[in-house]
mmCIF file of C-alpha atoms and ligand atoms in Angstrom:
data_model
loop_
_atom_site.group_PDB
_atom_site.id
_atom_site.type_symbol
_atom_site.label_atom_id
_atom_site.label_comp_id
_atom_site.label_asym_id
_atom_site.label_seq_id
_atom_site.Cartn_x
_atom_site.Cartn_y
_atom_site.Cartn_z
ATOM 1 C CA MET V 1 0.000 0.000 0.000
ATOM 2 C CA LYS V 2 1.202 3.504 -0.802
ATOM 3 C CA ASP V 3 2.525 5.553 2.120
ATOM 4 C CA THR V 4 0.527 8.582 3.290
ATOM 5 C CA ILE V 5 2.823 11.597 3.693
ATOM 6 C CA ILE V 6 1.327 14.550 5.604
ATOM 7 C CA LEU V 7 2.949 17.928 6.186
ATOM 8 C CA GLY V 8 1.801 19.607 9.409
ATOM 9 C CA ILE V 9 1.903 23.318 10.276
ATOM 10 C CA GLU V 10 1.503 24.673 13.834
ATOM 11 C CA THR V 11 1.445 28.386 14.786
ATOM 12 C CA SER V 12 -1.223 28.601 17.513
ATOM 13 C CA CYS V 13 1.013 30.205 20.146
ATOM 14 C CA ASP V 14 4.749 30.894 20.310
ATOM 15 C CA GLU V 15 6.307 28.098 18.243
ATOM 16 C CA THR V 16 6.507 28.185 14.438
ATOM 17 C CA ALA V 17 6.575 24.495 13.597
ATOM 18 C CA VAL V 18 6.486 22.327 10.459
ATOM 19 C CA ALA V 19 6.796 18.547 10.389
ATOM 20 C CA ILE V 20 6.357 15.689 7.921
ATOM 21 C CA VAL V 21 4.879 12.394 9.116
ATOM 22 C CA LYS V 22 4.577 9.068 7.256
ATOM 23 C CA ASN V 23 1.423 6.936 7.761
ATOM 24 C CA GLY V 24 0.470 8.915 10.878
ATOM 25 C CA THR V 25 3.129 7.262 13.005
ATOM 26 C CA GLU V 26 6.620 7.940 11.682
ATOM 27 C CA ILE V 27 8.305 11.373 11.898
ATOM 28 C CA ILE V 28 10.481 12.100 8.868
ATOM 29 C CA ALA V 29 11.017 15.819 9.597
ATOM 30 C CA ASN V 30 10.287 17.904 12.674
ATOM 31 C CA VAL V 31 11.295 21.580 12.837
ATOM 32 C CA VAL V 32 10.333 23.885 15.720
ATOM 33 C CA ALA V 33 11.379 27.565 15.852
ATOM 34 C CA SER V 34 10.713 28.683 19.416
ATOM 35 C CA GLN V 35 10.102 32.337 20.276
ATOM 36 C CA ILE V 36 10.490 31.948 24.038
ATOM 37 C CA GLU V 37 13.531 34.270 24.143
ATOM 38 C CA SER V 38 11.506 37.127 22.589
ATOM 39 C CA HIS V 39 8.612 36.804 25.055
ATOM 40 C CA LYS V 40 10.665 36.120 28.188
ATOM 41 C CA ARG V 41 11.311 39.757 29.061
ATOM 42 C CA PHE V 42 7.550 40.447 29.004
ATOM 43 C CA GLY V 43 6.841 37.515 31.348
ATOM 44 C CA GLY V 44 4.412 35.895 28.888
ATOM 45 C CA VAL V 45 3.479 35.579 25.214
ATOM 46 C CA VAL V 46 2.799 38.922 23.488
ATOM 47 C CA PRO V 47 0.335 38.126 20.651
ATOM 48 C CA GLU V 48 1.571 40.809 18.210
ATOM 49 C CA ILE V 49 5.178 39.705 18.618
ATOM 50 C CA ALA V 50 4.157 36.060 18.154
ATOM 51 C CA SER V 51 2.383 36.829 14.834
ATOM 52 C CA ARG V 52 5.354 38.822 13.546
ATOM 53 C CA HIS V 53 7.781 36.009 14.321
ATOM 54 C CA HIS V 54 5.502 33.453 12.636
ATOM 55 C CA VAL V 55 5.497 35.573 9.449
ATOM 56 C CA GLU V 56 9.286 35.867 9.527
ATOM 57 C CA SER V 57 9.953 32.179 10.199
ATOM 58 C CA MET V 58 7.220 30.418 8.216
ATOM 59 C CA THR V 59 8.897 29.948 4.814
ATOM 60 C CA ILE V 60 12.280 29.132 6.377
ATOM 61 C CA VAL V 61 10.764 26.463 8.632
ATOM 62 C CA LEU V 62 8.743 25.006 5.711
ATOM 63 C CA GLU V 63 11.862 24.710 3.545
ATOM 64 C CA GLU V 64 13.897 23.217 6.375
ATOM 65 C CA ALA V 65 11.302 20.493 6.982
ATOM 66 C CA LEU V 66 11.225 19.505 3.280
ATOM 67 C CA GLN V 67 15.018 19.452 3.252
ATOM 68 C CA GLN V 68 15.195 17.297 6.396
ATOM 69 C CA ALA V 69 12.806 14.781 4.809
ATOM 70 C CA ASN V 70 14.531 15.098 1.422
ATOM 71 C CA LEU V 71 11.107 15.569 -0.207
ATOM 72 C CA SER V 72 9.360 18.140 -2.399
ATOM 73 C CA TYR V 73 5.715 19.281 -2.355
ATOM 74 C CA GLU V 74 4.894 16.676 -5.046
ATOM 75 C CA ASP V 75 5.471 13.951 -2.434
ATOM 76 C CA ILE V 76 3.009 15.450 0.072
ATOM 77 C CA ASP V 77 -0.513 13.933 0.189
ATOM 78 C CA ALA V 78 -2.100 16.647 2.352
ATOM 79 C CA ILE V 79 -1.270 19.792 4.331
ATOM 80 C CA ALA V 80 -2.595 19.689 7.917
ATOM 81 C CA VAL V 81 -2.742 22.931 9.863
ATOM 82 C CA THR V 82 -3.869 24.015 13.337
ATOM 83 C CA GLU V 83 -7.150 25.822 12.784
ATOM 84 C CA GLY V 84 -7.691 26.547 16.513
ATOM 85 C CA PRO V 85 -7.825 27.103 19.424
ATOM 86 C CA GLY V 86 -5.030 29.596 20.005
ATOM 87 C CA LEU V 87 -4.108 33.233 19.415
ATOM 88 C CA VAL V 88 -6.087 34.399 16.387
ATOM 89 C CA GLY V 89 -3.261 36.422 14.822
ATOM 90 C CA ALA V 90 -0.825 33.556 15.292
ATOM 91 C CA LEU V 91 -3.231 30.925 13.921
ATOM 92 C CA LEU V 92 -3.915 33.067 10.842
ATOM 93 C CA ILE V 93 -0.274 32.908 9.742
ATOM 94 C CA GLY V 94 -0.259 29.103 9.749
ATOM 95 C CA VAL V 95 -3.690 28.803 8.123
ATOM 96 C CA ASN V 96 -2.763 31.229 5.336
ATOM 97 C CA ALA V 97 0.592 29.548 4.723
ATOM 98 C CA ALA V 98 -1.170 26.171 4.515
ATOM 99 C CA LYS V 99 -3.776 27.534 2.097
ATOM 100 C CA ALA V 100 -1.107 29.143 -0.104
ATOM 101 C CA VAL V 101 0.943 25.938 -0.343
ATOM 102 C CA ALA V 102 -2.156 23.769 -0.864
ATOM 103 C CA PHE V 103 -3.433 26.040 -3.655
ATOM 104 C CA ALA V 104 -0.077 26.525 -5.378
ATOM 105 C CA HIS V 105 0.751 22.808 -5.425
ATOM 106 C CA ASN V 106 -2.811 21.462 -5.662
ATOM 107 C CA ILE V 107 -2.577 19.488 -2.408
ATOM 108 C CA PRO V 108 -5.604 18.732 -0.163
ATOM 109 C CA LEU V 109 -5.908 20.936 2.929
ATOM 110 C CA VAL V 110 -6.925 19.630 6.385
ATOM 111 C CA GLY V 111 -7.716 21.955 9.315
ATOM 112 C CA VAL V 112 -7.175 20.308 12.707
ATOM 113 C CA HIS V 113 -7.758 21.001 16.411
ATOM 114 C CA HIS V 114 -4.663 21.828 18.483
ATOM 115 C CA ILE V 115 -5.708 19.630 21.431
ATOM 116 C CA ALA V 116 -6.461 16.698 19.124
ATOM 117 C CA GLY V 117 -2.866 17.218 17.973
ATOM 118 C CA HIS V 118 -1.505 17.043 21.543
ATOM 119 C CA ILE V 119 -3.405 13.764 22.031
ATOM 120 C CA TYR V 120 -2.136 12.318 18.723
ATOM 121 C CA ALA V 121 1.491 13.066 19.691
ATOM 122 C CA ASN V 122 1.096 9.745 21.510
ATOM 123 C CA ARG V 123 0.503 7.869 18.230
ATOM 124 C CA LEU V 124 4.061 8.792 17.236
ATOM 125 C CA VAL V 125 5.158 6.702 20.241
ATOM 126 C CA GLU V 126 2.660 3.841 20.445
ATOM 127 C CA GLU V 127 -0.401 2.585 18.535
ATOM 128 C CA MET V 128 -3.646 3.840 20.113
ATOM 129 C CA LYS V 129 -5.947 1.299 21.823
ATOM 130 C CA PHE V 130 -9.614 2.197 22.183
ATOM 131 C CA PRO V 131 -11.452 3.151 24.256
ATOM 132 C CA LEU V 132 -8.848 5.472 25.688
ATOM 133 C CA LEU V 133 -8.570 8.440 28.017
ATOM 134 C CA SER V 134 -6.254 11.390 27.520
ATOM 135 C CA LEU V 135 -5.171 13.791 30.234
ATOM 136 C CA VAL V 136 -4.364 17.019 28.389
ATOM 137 C CA VAL V 137 -2.422 19.535 30.472
ATOM 138 C CA SER V 138 -0.920 22.570 28.772
ATOM 139 C CA GLY V 139 -0.494 26.313 29.146
ATOM 140 C CA GLY V 140 -3.979 26.941 27.786
ATOM 141 C CA HIS V 141 -5.890 23.708 28.522
ATOM 142 C CA THR V 142 -6.588 21.133 31.205
ATOM 143 C CA GLU V 143 -8.962 18.445 29.982
ATOM 144 C CA LEU V 144 -9.884 14.803 30.352
ATOM 145 C CA VAL V 145 -10.820 13.530 26.889
ATOM 146 C CA TYR V 146 -12.459 10.161 26.136
ATOM 147 C CA MET V 147 -11.991 8.547 22.710
ATOM 148 C CA GLU V 148 -13.978 5.569 21.474
ATOM 149 C CA GLU V 149 -12.288 5.486 18.073
ATOM 150 C CA HIS V 150 -9.979 7.533 15.842
ATOM 151 C CA GLY V 151 -11.177 11.101 15.319
ATOM 152 C CA SER V 152 -13.874 10.955 18.030
ATOM 153 C CA PHE V 153 -13.382 13.168 21.104
ATOM 154 C CA LYS V 154 -15.616 13.534 24.162
ATOM 155 C CA VAL V 155 -14.572 16.087 26.775
ATOM 156 C CA LEU V 156 -15.360 14.550 30.199
ATOM 157 C CA GLY V 157 -14.131 17.559 32.117
ATOM 158 C CA GLU V 158 -12.093 20.728 31.714
ATOM 159 C CA THR V 159 -10.809 23.634 33.741
ATOM 160 C CA ARG V 160 -13.356 26.182 34.873
ATOM 161 C CA ASP V 161 -10.727 28.905 35.254
ATOM 162 C CA ASP V 162 -6.927 28.678 34.899
ATOM 163 C CA ALA V 163 -5.213 25.875 32.998
ATOM 164 C CA ALA V 164 -2.622 23.901 34.985
ATOM 165 C CA GLY V 165 0.286 25.396 33.011
ATOM 166 C CA GLU V 166 -1.110 28.900 33.465
ATOM 167 C CA ALA V 167 -1.214 28.358 37.260
ATOM 168 C CA TYR V 168 2.400 27.115 37.117
ATOM 169 C CA ASP V 169 3.478 30.209 35.196
ATOM 170 C CA LYS V 170 1.659 32.614 37.559
ATOM 171 C CA VAL V 171 3.005 30.949 40.708
ATOM 172 C CA ALA V 172 6.489 31.066 39.166
ATOM 173 C CA ARG V 173 6.108 34.784 38.571
ATOM 174 C CA THR V 174 5.174 35.292 42.244
ATOM 175 C CA LEU V 175 8.388 33.474 43.171
ATOM 176 C CA ASN V 176 10.350 35.681 40.714
ATOM 177 C CA LEU V 177 11.210 32.776 38.424
ATOM 178 C CA PRO V 178 11.612 33.294 34.639
ATOM 179 C CA TYR V 179 8.950 32.555 31.996
ATOM 180 C CA PRO V 180 7.805 29.874 31.278
ATOM 181 C CA GLY V 181 7.775 28.976 34.949
ATOM 182 C CA GLY V 182 6.612 25.340 34.825
ATOM 183 C CA PRO V 183 10.064 23.736 34.522
ATOM 184 C CA HIS V 184 11.483 26.040 37.268
ATOM 185 C CA ILE V 185 8.729 25.159 39.760
ATOM 186 C CA ASP V 186 9.177 21.485 38.867
ATOM 187 C CA ARG V 187 12.928 21.670 39.621
ATOM 188 C CA LEU V 188 12.397 23.663 42.831
ATOM 189 C CA ALA V 189 9.646 21.286 44.003
ATOM 190 C CA HIS V 190 12.149 18.425 44.032
ATOM 191 C CA GLU V 191 14.419 20.405 46.373
ATOM 192 C CA GLY V 192 11.664 21.029 48.953
ATOM 193 C CA ASN V 193 8.934 19.292 50.959
ATOM 194 C CA PRO V 194 5.157 19.783 50.673
ATOM 195 C CA THR V 195 4.843 21.210 54.199
ATOM 196 C CA ILE V 196 2.561 24.178 53.417
ATOM 197 C CA LYS V 197 -1.159 23.444 53.485
ATOM 198 C CA LEU V 198 -2.808 24.459 50.186
ATOM 199 C CA PRO V 199 -6.322 23.791 48.832
ATOM 200 C CA ARG V 200 -7.317 21.074 46.381
ATOM 201 C CA ALA V 201 -10.382 21.860 44.248
ATOM 202 C CA TRP V 202 -12.231 18.547 43.903
ATOM 203 C CA LEU V 203 -15.480 20.356 42.896
ATOM 204 C CA GLU V 204 -18.842 18.605 43.218
ATOM 205 C CA GLU V 205 -19.085 14.818 43.538
ATOM 206 C CA GLY V 206 -18.522 13.042 40.237
ATOM 207 C CA SER V 207 -17.233 16.111 38.356
ATOM 208 C CA TYR V 208 -14.251 15.689 36.062
ATOM 209 C CA ASP V 209 -13.801 19.454 35.813
ATOM 210 C CA PHE V 210 -10.788 21.221 37.280
ATOM 211 C CA SER V 211 -10.130 24.579 38.938
ATOM 212 C CA PHE V 212 -6.701 25.964 39.700
ATOM 213 C CA SER V 213 -7.332 29.664 40.337
ATOM 214 C CA GLY V 214 -8.102 29.150 44.061
ATOM 215 C CA LEU V 215 -4.839 27.266 44.497
ATOM 216 C CA LYS V 216 -2.941 29.960 42.585
ATOM 217 C CA SER V 217 -4.466 32.707 44.801
ATOM 218 C CA ALA V 218 -3.656 30.694 47.947
ATOM 219 C CA VAL V 219 0.015 30.545 46.916
ATOM 220 C CA ILE V 220 0.108 34.283 46.134
ATOM 221 C CA ASN V 221 -1.607 35.095 49.479
ATOM 222 C CA THR V 222 0.804 32.867 51.390
ATOM 223 C CA VAL V 223 3.758 34.764 49.882
ATOM 224 C CA HIS V 224 2.231 38.218 50.509
ATOM 225 C CA ASN V 225 1.163 37.427 54.100
ATOM 226 C CA ALA V 226 4.636 36.151 54.928
ATOM 227 C CA GLU V 227 6.197 39.293 53.410
ATOM 228 C CA GLN V 228 3.917 41.545 55.487
ATOM 229 C CA ARG V 229 4.751 39.689 58.679
ATOM 230 C CA GLY V 230 8.443 39.649 57.836
ATOM 231 C CA GLU V 231 8.433 35.835 57.921
ATOM 232 C CA HIS V 232 10.536 33.659 55.635
ATOM 233 C CA ILE V 233 8.916 31.019 53.472
ATOM 234 C CA GLU V 234 11.153 28.468 51.817
ATOM 235 C CA PRO V 235 10.383 28.803 48.064
ATOM 236 C CA ALA V 236 11.248 25.134 47.499
ATOM 237 C CA ASP V 237 8.667 24.038 50.097
ATOM 238 C CA LEU V 238 6.051 26.318 48.554
ATOM 239 C CA ALA V 239 6.817 24.923 45.068
ATOM 240 C CA ALA V 240 6.623 21.356 46.425
ATOM 241 C CA SER V 241 3.291 22.081 48.156
ATOM 242 C CA PHE V 242 1.821 23.710 45.029
ATOM 243 C CA GLN V 243 3.032 20.901 42.773
ATOM 244 C CA SER V 244 1.668 18.236 45.085
ATOM 245 C CA SER V 245 -1.775 19.881 45.080
ATOM 246 C CA VAL V 246 -1.872 20.098 41.250
ATOM 247 C CA ILE V 247 -0.665 16.517 40.756
ATOM 248 C CA ASP V 248 -2.980 15.105 43.416
ATOM 249 C CA VAL V 249 -6.083 16.486 41.664
ATOM 250 C CA LEU V 250 -4.941 15.677 38.094
ATOM 251 C CA VAL V 251 -3.924 12.104 38.873
ATOM 252 C CA THR V 252 -6.873 11.265 41.160
ATOM 253 C CA LYS V 253 -9.394 12.411 38.531
ATOM 254 C CA ALA V 254 -7.547 10.667 35.671
ATOM 255 C CA VAL V 255 -7.402 7.354 37.577
ATOM 256 C CA LYS V 256 -11.082 7.608 38.555
ATOM 257 C CA ALA V 257 -12.183 8.309 34.958
ATOM 258 C CA ALA V 258 -9.947 5.557 33.547
ATOM 259 C CA LYS V 259 -11.456 2.974 35.918
ATOM 260 C CA GLU V 260 -15.029 4.164 35.502
ATOM 261 C CA LEU V 261 -14.889 4.100 31.692
ATOM 262 C CA GLN V 262 -12.813 0.913 31.602
ATOM 263 C CA VAL V 263 -10.348 2.312 29.110
ATOM 264 C CA LYS V 264 -7.521 0.261 27.630
ATOM 265 C CA GLN V 265 -5.067 3.133 27.463
ATOM 266 C CA VAL V 266 -4.296 6.460 29.163
ATOM 267 C CA LEU V 267 -2.377 9.065 27.168
ATOM 268 C CA LEU V 268 -0.636 12.056 28.732
ATOM 269 C CA ALA V 269 -0.511 15.171 26.539
ATOM 270 C CA GLY V 270 0.455 18.874 26.548
ATOM 271 C CA GLY V 271 3.367 20.954 27.829
ATOM 272 C CA VAL V 272 2.777 20.186 31.530
ATOM 273 C CA ALA V 273 3.268 16.496 30.635
ATOM 274 C CA ALA V 274 6.966 17.388 30.858
ATOM 275 C CA ASN V 275 6.504 17.657 34.642
ATOM 276 C CA LYS V 276 8.688 15.087 36.379
ATOM 277 C CA GLY V 277 6.429 14.820 39.429
ATOM 278 C CA LEU V 278 3.314 14.283 37.281
ATOM 279 C CA ARG V 279 5.018 11.635 35.126
ATOM 280 C CA ALA V 280 6.311 9.760 38.176
ATOM 281 C CA THR V 281 2.977 9.830 40.053
ATOM 282 C CA LEU V 282 1.048 8.623 36.987
ATOM 283 C CA GLN V 283 3.560 5.808 36.496
ATOM 284 C CA THR V 284 3.180 4.693 40.113
ATOM 285 C CA GLU V 285 -0.636 4.837 40.072
ATOM 286 C CA PHE V 286 -1.035 3.011 36.758
ATOM 287 C CA ALA V 287 1.560 0.372 37.669
ATOM 288 C CA ALA V 288 -1.115 -0.849 40.099
ATOM 289 C CA LEU V 289 -3.606 -1.108 37.178
ATOM 290 C CA PRO V 290 -1.865 -3.462 34.708
ATOM 291 C CA GLU V 291 -4.979 -3.744 32.513
ATOM 292 C CA ILE V 292 -4.507 -0.064 31.563
ATOM 293 C CA ASP V 293 -1.585 0.887 29.341
ATOM 294 C CA LEU V 294 -0.094 4.310 30.259
ATOM 295 C CA VAL V 295 1.668 6.222 27.465
ATOM 296 C CA ILE V 296 3.839 9.263 28.206
ATOM 297 C CA PRO V 297 5.458 10.882 25.158
ATOM 298 C CA PRO V 298 9.028 12.229 25.178
ATOM 299 C CA LEU V 299 9.343 15.892 26.210
ATOM 300 C CA SER V 300 9.900 17.098 22.624
ATOM 301 C CA LEU V 301 6.450 15.780 21.634
ATOM 302 C CA CYS V 302 4.693 17.149 24.755
ATOM 303 C CA THR V 303 5.336 20.836 24.021
ATOM 304 C CA ASP V 304 3.914 22.450 20.872
ATOM 305 C CA ASN V 305 5.183 20.863 17.640
ATOM 306 C CA ALA V 306 3.847 20.132 14.149
ATOM 307 C CA ALA V 307 4.479 16.364 14.128
ATOM 308 C CA MET V 308 1.404 15.998 16.349
ATOM 309 C CA ILE V 309 -0.588 18.159 13.891
ATOM 310 C CA ALA V 310 0.507 15.955 10.963
ATOM 311 C CA ALA V 311 -0.345 12.849 13.035
ATOM 312 C CA VAL V 312 -3.939 13.919 13.703
ATOM 313 C CA GLY V 313 -4.132 15.364 10.173
ATOM 314 C CA THR V 314 -3.403 11.886 8.777
ATOM 315 C CA ILE V 315 -6.484 10.445 10.490
ATOM 316 C CA ALA V 316 -8.678 13.382 9.407
ATOM 317 C CA PHE V 317 -7.406 13.017 5.805
ATOM 318 C CA GLU V 318 -8.026 9.258 5.810
ATOM 319 C CA GLN V 319 -11.535 9.897 7.166
ATOM 320 C CA GLY V 320 -12.179 12.349 4.303
ATOM 321 C CA LYS V 321 -12.363 15.425 6.541
ATOM 322 C CA VAL V 322 -10.774 17.738 3.980
ATOM 323 C CA SER V 323 -11.150 21.547 4.281
ATOM 324 C CA GLY V 324 -11.969 24.106 1.605
ATOM 325 C CA TYR V 325 -10.043 27.275 0.788
ATOM 326 C CA ASP V 326 -12.482 29.105 3.046
ATOM 327 C CA LEU V 327 -10.697 27.517 6.054
ATOM 328 C CA ASN V 328 -10.243 30.217 8.693
ATOM 329 C CA ALA V 329 -8.472 30.557 12.037
ATOM 330 C CA ASN V 330 -10.941 29.720 14.805
ATOM 331 C CA PRO V 331 -9.640 30.652 18.303
ATOM 332 C CA GLY V 332 -12.686 29.042 19.939
ATOM 333 C CA LEU V 333 -12.733 25.808 17.886
ATOM 334 C CA ASP V 334 -14.675 23.001 19.593
ATOM 335 C CA LEU V 335 -12.890 19.631 20.025
ATOM 336 C CA GLU V 336 -16.116 17.621 19.938
ATOM 337 C CA ALA V 337 -17.526 19.147 16.731
HETATM 338 O O1 LIG J 1 1.445 22.651 25.441
HETATM 339 P P1 LIG J 1 2.319 23.845 25.629
HETATM 340 O O2 LIG J 1 3.700 23.813 25.029
HETATM 341 O O3 LIG J 1 1.634 25.123 25.102
HETATM 342 C C1 LIG J 1 0.241 25.282 25.098
HETATM 343 O O4 LIG J 1 -0.431 24.764 24.151
HETATM 344 O O5 LIG J 1 -0.246 25.901 26.061
HETATM 345 O O6 LIG J 1 2.424 24.083 27.225
HETATM 346 C C2 LIG J 1 3.203 25.105 27.794
HETATM 347 C C3 LIG J 1 3.023 25.063 29.311
HETATM 348 C C4 LIG J 1 3.621 26.278 30.034
HETATM 349 O O7 LIG J 1 2.625 26.779 30.916
HETATM 350 C C5 LIG J 1 4.797 25.698 30.808
HETATM 351 O O8 LIG J 1 5.079 26.384 32.019
HETATM 352 C C6 LIG J 1 4.316 24.294 31.087
HETATM 353 O O9 LIG J 1 3.689 23.914 29.869
HETATM 354 N N1 LIG J 1 5.429 23.375 31.417
HETATM 355 C C7 LIG J 1 5.540 22.759 32.616
HETATM 356 C C8 LIG J 1 6.748 22.021 32.568
HETATM 357 N N2 LIG J 1 7.314 22.206 31.333
HETATM 358 C C9 LIG J 1 6.481 23.030 30.634
HETATM 359 N N3 LIG J 1 4.745 22.786 33.695
HETATM 360 C C10 LIG J 1 5.124 22.069 34.759
HETATM 361 N N4 LIG J 1 6.266 21.346 34.807
HETATM 362 C C11 LIG J 1 7.095 21.286 33.745
HETATM 363 N N5 LIG J 1 8.223 20.560 33.804
HETATM 364 ZN ZN1 LIG J 2 -0.198 23.258 22.977
#
């Protein structure tokens, strides 16, 4: 059977990324131009700067990916691009680049959902076994997603306020750590002990939703109160306490959902999946449930990349979900639609 070669484009936030994937599982090129250095001094992503960088990098990153794969556009079966959610100005650059290439070279165009991409990063590591559950934790999203088959997504629960990564970044800022703060808190947490009592938002009985803004405020208040009283708080202990609260809620809800829905596999996805404490706790919990296969992708596939977009794009293309030239950036795109 002929191979399916999909080129993926991702520009939803602060990475300009292009990748080429064979048969939905094998990466043959993966280029990511990160803008973190440009946003660092502002303590977060500045949308206008992100769009400008995407414009500047797009053609270079496209050419580099084709070169890495030693292919030309004639070899590409479809162009997959992140349609949403994300920053509208940033998404538009990727969508327009994808449309231009698709039109110029007469290649089918496939718009895909960014979170579906994060989930499909796992297919580049291991074949998916249905039904499955994915715990998606990133800078913009915290969701438990149930999948009965390829291309079908049911959101069991999501954050009602801050995403887990967002809470990490805000707590890091309070502790004067650089952006993005997740990796710094993670490192610090391993040097301290969870001795400070912080809340865990379980929400109402049976809910798979999350809430991290109360926890974030509790950390900020703890720091401010200590400052006012002239007391010293050990930042490592605060980081460890915060991290333990986040992990406790994420892992408890994921395990409960996995058991209740009798899934065969649990997939971790999103930038916060790089968290060492989260990875270790999930591994321990699921080791006690041998009937459920836990998949944790390598760090390079957890943060934003285009290989995951090409991977989910392959399934969409095979299912005939091809887009027209009227494809537009959709910052509020629905995963279940
Ligand atoms: O998925 P991602 O690259 O971008 C979005 O789609 O949002 O996730 C970025 C988020 C940031 O909030 C960053 O602080 C967090 O992932 N992150 C971490 C770690 N590494 C990255 N959070 C906790 N621990 C980490 N080791
Ligand atoms: Zn992402």
